[in-house]
PDB file of C-alpha atoms in Angstrom:
ATOM      1  CA  MET A  29     105.531  68.560 127.207  1.00 47.00           C
ATOM      2  CA  MET A  30     104.324  71.660 129.026  1.00 44.00           C
ATOM      3  CA  SER A  31     100.578  72.110 129.512  1.00 42.00           C
ATOM      4  CA  ARG A  32      98.902  75.473 129.010  1.00 41.00           C
ATOM      5  CA  ARG A  33      98.395  75.808 132.779  1.00 40.00           C
ATOM      6  CA  ASN A  34     102.079  75.083 133.451  1.00 42.00           C
ATOM      7  CA  LEU A  35     103.106  77.537 130.746  1.00 41.00           C
ATOM      8  CA  VAL A  36     100.976  80.297 132.295  1.00 38.00           C
ATOM      9  CA  GLY A  37     102.485  79.452 135.696  1.00 40.00           C
ATOM     10  CA  PHE A  38     105.961  79.616 134.208  1.00 42.00           C
ATOM     11  CA  LEU A  39     105.191  82.968 132.542  1.00 40.00           C
ATOM     12  CA  SER A  40     103.796  84.244 135.853  1.00 38.00           C
ATOM     13  CA  ALA A  41     107.036  83.329 137.580  1.00 41.00           C
ATOM     14  CA  LEU A  42     108.906  85.341 134.950  1.00 41.00           C
ATOM     15  CA  GLY A  43     106.539  88.264 135.426  1.00 41.00           C
ATOM     16  CA  LEU A  44     105.118  87.919 131.903  1.00 43.00           C
ATOM     17  CA  ALA A  45     101.601  86.694 132.712  1.00 37.00           C
ATOM     18  CA  PRO A  46     100.345  90.173 133.659  1.00 35.00           C
ATOM     19  CA  THR A  47     101.325  91.291 130.153  1.00 32.00           C
ATOM     20  CA  LEU A  48      99.320  88.429 128.654  1.00 35.00           C
ATOM     21  CA  ARG A  49      96.342  89.223 130.902  1.00 31.00           C
ATOM     22  CA  ALA A  50      96.506  92.895 129.943  1.00 31.00           C
ATOM     23  CA  ALA A  51      96.628  91.984 126.258  1.00 33.00           C
ATOM     24  CA  THR A  52      93.680  89.627 126.679  1.00 33.00           C
ATOM     25  CA  THR A  53      91.684  92.231 128.596  1.00 31.00           C
ATOM     26  CA  ALA A  54      92.448  94.877 125.982  1.00 33.00           C
ATOM     27  CA  ALA A  55      91.373  92.446 123.280  1.00 34.00           C
ATOM     28  CA  GLN A  56      87.983  92.074 124.946  1.00 38.00           C
ATOM     29  CA  GLY A  57      87.131  95.602 123.820  1.00 42.00           C
ATOM     30  CA  ARG A  58      84.369  95.390 121.252  1.00 42.00           C
ATOM     31  CA  GLU A  59      84.276  97.137 117.917  1.00 46.00           C
ATOM     32  CA  PRO A  60      80.516  97.171 117.299  1.00 45.00           C
ATOM     33  CA  ASP A  61      79.392  97.907 113.773  1.00 50.00           C
ATOM     34  CA  LEU A  62      75.944  99.198 114.754  1.00 57.00           C
ATOM     35  CA  PRO A  63      75.158 102.686 116.038  1.00 58.00           C
ATOM     36  CA  ALA A  64      74.901 102.925 119.834  1.00 56.00           C
ATOM     37  CA  GLY A  65      71.113 103.321 119.701  1.00 63.00           C
ATOM     38  CA  GLN A  66      70.781  99.916 118.049  1.00 82.00           C
ATOM     39  CA  ARG A  67      73.012  98.000 120.471  1.00 87.00           C
ATOM     40  CA  ILE A  68      71.585  95.965 123.332  1.00 92.00           C
ATOM     41  CA  GLU A  69      73.212  96.122 126.746  1.00 91.00           C
ATOM     42  CA  ARG A  70      71.973  94.003 129.639  1.00 95.00           C
ATOM     43  CA  SER A  71      73.296  93.089 133.059  1.00 95.00           C
ATOM     44  CA  ASP A  72      74.628  89.586 133.736  1.00 95.00           C
ATOM     45  CA  ALA A  73      71.506  88.897 135.791  1.00 96.00           C
ATOM     46  CA  GLU A  74      69.296  89.855 132.838  1.00 97.00           C
ATOM     47  CA  TRP A  75      71.296  87.672 130.438  1.00 97.00           C
ATOM     48  CA  LYS A  76      71.103  84.721 132.851  1.00 97.00           C
ATOM     49  CA  LYS A  77      67.297  85.016 132.874  1.00 97.00           C
ATOM     50  CA  LEU A  78      67.070  85.175 129.072  1.00 96.00           C
ATOM     51  CA  LEU A  79      69.570  82.487 128.091  1.00 97.00           C
ATOM     52  CA  THR A  80      70.033  78.818 128.863  1.00 97.00           C
ATOM     53  CA  PRO A  81      73.115  78.056 130.988  1.00 97.00           C
ATOM     54  CA  GLU A  82      74.968  76.799 127.883  1.00 97.00           C
ATOM     55  CA  GLN A  83      74.004  79.869 125.845  1.00 97.00           C
ATOM     56  CA  TYR A  84      75.152  82.107 128.694  1.00 98.00           C
ATOM     57  CA  ARG A  85      78.489  80.257 128.944  1.00 97.00           C
ATOM     58  CA  ILE A  86      79.160  80.693 125.240  1.00 97.00           C
ATOM     59  CA  LEU A  87      77.577  84.058 124.420  1.00 97.00           C
ATOM     60  CA  ARG A  88      78.516  85.946 127.589  1.00 97.00           C
ATOM     61  CA  GLN A  89      81.593  84.073 128.882  1.00 95.00           C
ATOM     62  CA  GLU A  90      83.144  83.297 125.478  1.00 93.00           C
ATOM     63  CA  GLY A  91      82.973  79.541 125.876  1.00 94.00           C
ATOM     64  CA  THR A  92      83.096  76.899 123.135  1.00 94.00           C
ATOM     65  CA  GLU A  93      80.709  74.012 122.610  1.00 96.00           C
ATOM     66  CA  ARG A  94      81.910  70.495 121.858  1.00 96.00           C
ATOM     67  CA  PRO A  95      82.493  69.839 118.153  1.00 96.00           C
ATOM     68  CA  PHE A  96      79.753  67.921 116.309  1.00 96.00           C
ATOM     69  CA  SER A  97      77.261  68.669 119.116  1.00 96.00           C
ATOM     70  CA  SER A  98      75.089  71.192 117.259  1.00 96.00           C
ATOM     71  CA  PRO A  99      72.082  70.123 115.196  1.00 95.00           C
ATOM     72  CA  LEU A 100      72.793  73.201 113.034  1.00 97.00           C
ATOM     73  CA  ASN A 101      75.740  71.315 111.501  1.00 95.00           C
ATOM     74  CA  ASP A 102      73.195  69.260 109.540  1.00 95.00           C
ATOM     75  CA  GLU A 103      70.751  72.099 108.782  1.00 96.00           C
ATOM     76  CA  LYS A 104      70.227  72.233 105.002  1.00 95.00           C
ATOM     77  CA  ARG A 105      67.048  74.313 104.647  1.00 97.00           C
ATOM     78  CA  ARG A 106      67.001  77.831 103.238  1.00 97.00           C
ATOM     79  CA  GLY A 107      66.820  80.534 105.872  1.00 98.00           C
ATOM     80  CA  ARG A 108      68.752  82.818 108.184  1.00 98.00           C
ATOM     81  CA  TYR A 109      70.976  82.189 111.174  1.00 98.00           C
ATOM     82  CA  VAL A 110      70.380  84.749 113.917  1.00 98.00           C
ATOM     83  CA  CYS A 111      72.116  85.524 117.195  1.00 98.00           C
ATOM     84  CA  ALA A 112      70.542  83.430 119.957  1.00 97.00           C
ATOM     85  CA  GLY A 113      70.944  86.382 122.335  1.00 97.00           C
ATOM     86  CA  CYS A 114      69.153  89.119 120.392  1.00 97.00           C
ATOM     87  CA  GLN A 115      67.949  87.608 117.084  1.00 96.00           C
ATOM     88  CA  LEU A 116      70.102  89.871 114.892  1.00 97.00           C
ATOM     89  CA  PRO A 117      70.522  88.104 111.504  1.00 97.00           C
ATOM     90  CA  LEU A 118      74.187  87.136 111.108  1.00 98.00           C
ATOM     91  CA  PHE A 119      74.257  84.701 108.168  1.00 98.00           C
ATOM     92  CA  THR A 120      72.076  83.243 105.418  1.00 98.00           C
ATOM     93  CA  SER A 121      71.945  79.583 104.472  1.00 98.00           C
ATOM     94  CA  GLU A 122      73.694  80.457 101.193  1.00 98.00           C
ATOM     95  CA  MET A 123      76.778  81.502 103.211  1.00 98.00           C
ATOM     96  CA  LYS A 124      77.015  78.172 105.044  1.00 98.00           C
ATOM     97  CA  PHE A 125      79.403  75.384 104.057  1.00 97.00           C
ATOM     98  CA  ASP A 126      80.493  72.053 105.531  1.00 95.00           C
ATOM     99  CA  SER A 127      83.971  72.686 106.912  1.00 96.00           C
ATOM    100  CA  GLY A 128      84.269  69.241 108.503  1.00 95.00           C
ATOM    101  CA  THR A 129      85.356  70.913 111.766  1.00 95.00           C
ATOM    102  CA  GLY A 130      82.250  70.048 113.781  1.00 95.00           C
ATOM    103  CA  TRP A 131      80.898  73.600 114.060  1.00 97.00           C
ATOM    104  CA  PRO A 132      78.518  75.455 111.738  1.00 97.00           C
ATOM    105  CA  SER A 133      80.742  77.391 109.328  1.00 98.00           C
ATOM    106  CA  PHE A 134      80.107  80.312 107.005  1.00 98.00           C
ATOM    107  CA  TYR A 135      82.342  82.025 104.429  1.00 98.00           C
ATOM    108  CA  THR A 136      81.003  85.537 105.106  1.00 97.00           C
ATOM    109  CA  THR A 137      78.532  87.459 107.277  1.00 97.00           C
ATOM    110  CA  LEU A 138      75.662  89.802 106.620  1.00 97.00           C
ATOM    111  CA  PRO A 139      76.713  93.482 106.479  1.00 95.00           C
ATOM    112  CA  ASN A 140      77.192  95.136 109.891  1.00 93.00           C
ATOM    113  CA  ALA A 141      76.297  91.881 111.676  1.00 96.00           C
ATOM    114  CA  VAL A 142      79.518  91.173 113.570  1.00 95.00           C
ATOM    115  CA  GLY A 143      82.406  92.930 115.240  1.00 94.00           C
ATOM    116  CA  THR A 144      85.835  91.419 115.817  1.00 91.00           C
ATOM    117  CA  SER A 145      88.529  91.457 118.442  1.00 86.00           C
ATOM    118  CA  THR A 146      91.757  89.576 119.046  1.00 81.00           C
ATOM    119  CA  ASP A 147      91.874  86.983 121.777  1.00 76.00           C
ATOM    120  CA  PHE A 148      94.935  85.350 123.303  1.00 77.00           C
ATOM    121  CA  LYS A 149      93.184  82.525 125.213  1.00 71.00           C
ATOM    122  CA  MET A 150      95.233  79.912 123.356  1.00 63.00           C
ATOM    123  CA  LEU A 151      98.339  82.113 123.768  1.00 67.00           C
ATOM    124  CA  LEU A 152      98.524  82.712 120.022  1.00 76.00           C
ATOM    125  CA  PRO A 153      96.310  85.498 118.695  1.00 82.00           C
ATOM    126  CA  ARG A 154      92.997  84.520 117.109  1.00 83.00           C
ATOM    127  CA  THR A 155      90.255  86.697 115.644  1.00 92.00           C
ATOM    128  CA  GLU A 156      87.093  86.363 117.687  1.00 93.00           C
ATOM    129  CA  TYR A 157      83.810  87.637 116.309  1.00 96.00           C
ATOM    130  CA  HIS A 158      80.688  88.630 118.164  1.00 96.00           C
ATOM    131  CA  CYS A 159      77.192  89.912 117.468  1.00 97.00           C
ATOM    132  CA  ALA A 160      77.295  93.618 116.646  1.00 95.00           C
ATOM    133  CA  ARG A 161      74.018  94.248 118.501  1.00 96.00           C
ATOM    134  CA  CYS A 162      74.448  92.453 121.840  1.00 96.00           C
ATOM    135  CA  GLY A 163      78.181  91.634 121.854  1.00 95.00           C
ATOM    136  CA  GLY A 164      77.471  87.907 122.223  1.00 97.00           C
ATOM    137  CA  HIS A 165      80.479  85.699 121.429  1.00 96.00           C
ATOM    138  CA  GLN A 166      79.828  83.648 118.303  1.00 97.00           C
ATOM    139  CA  GLY A 167      83.163  82.040 117.436  1.00 96.00           C
ATOM    140  CA  HIS A 168      86.410  82.659 115.590  1.00 94.00           C
ATOM    141  CA  VAL A 169      87.254  83.515 111.996  1.00 95.00           C
ATOM    142  CA  PHE A 170      90.051  81.703 110.161  1.00 94.00           C
ATOM    143  CA  SER A 171      91.650  82.128 106.740  1.00 94.00           C
ATOM    144  CA  ASP A 172      91.038  78.589 105.501  1.00 95.00           C
ATOM    145  CA  GLY A 173      87.560  78.894 104.023  1.00 96.00           C
ATOM    146  CA  PRO A 174      86.265  78.567 100.475  1.00 96.00           C
ATOM    147  CA  ALA A 175      86.069  81.163  97.705  1.00 96.00           C
ATOM    148  CA  PRO A 176      85.084  83.868  97.287  1.00 95.00           C
ATOM    149  CA  THR A 177      86.356  85.129 100.687  1.00 97.00           C
ATOM    150  CA  GLY A 178      88.753  82.421 101.835  1.00 97.00           C
ATOM    151  CA  LYS A 179      87.323  82.933 105.341  1.00 97.00           C
ATOM    152  CA  ARG A 180      85.760  80.419 107.731  1.00 97.00           C
ATOM    153  CA  TYR A 181      83.486  81.894 110.377  1.00 98.00           C
ATOM    154  CA  CYS A 182      83.479  78.972 112.796  1.00 96.00           C
ATOM    155  CA  ASN A 183      80.369  79.446 114.930  1.00 97.00           C
ATOM    156  CA  ASN A 184      79.114  77.865 118.122  1.00 97.00           C
ATOM    157  CA  GLY A 185      75.735  76.367 117.183  1.00 97.00           C
ATOM    158  CA  VAL A 186      74.221  77.208 120.577  1.00 97.00           C
ATOM    159  CA  ALA A 187      74.974  80.888 119.901  1.00 98.00           C
ATOM    160  CA  LEU A 188      72.678  80.768 116.855  1.00 98.00           C
ATOM    161  CA  ALA A 189      69.023  80.166 116.088  1.00 97.00           C
ATOM    162  CA  PHE A 190      67.845  79.096 112.643  1.00 98.00           C
ATOM    163  CA  VAL A 191      64.871  80.868 111.047  1.00 97.00           C
ATOM    164  CA  PRO A 192      63.598  78.942 108.011  1.00 97.00           C
ATOM    165  CA  ALA A 193      62.721  80.932 104.879  1.00 96.00           C
ATOM    166  CA  SER A 194      58.999  81.427 104.288  1.00 88.00           C
ATOM    167  CA  SER A 195      57.527  79.092 101.728  1.00 64.00           C
TER     168      SER A 195
END
């Protein structure tokens, strides 16, 4: 069985890896839903000062946390889930469901909260979503969620903060 690394090496030898890299780079282009005046842009140095190393790895370098590692998986209180990078509200507790995947999952987002792009990191295309305000990577959206949308926004817990509803 060929590993991903060996496959990329094989594709490089055939001259196809630059095409994959170009497609991946093009897919990194963001489609923010907020007007330019409402977006936040910071340098890497600024983000590194504001975020924990794990938050930086996920939000700014598009990493993924280990499944079942987020305490937000078990969060049952009413409230909002906000971007850990800029506190833009992304989801409400009513949108959350237990997908059994090990990551906090939601069937929809708040309006204008996320933008999407296509990534090819696993060689097959996936829809990545990110915070519309700061561009922070949140996770991927899949078409295996519950009604009414049939979508599963599979989120890295470290990319979110939970804000409980006021009593």
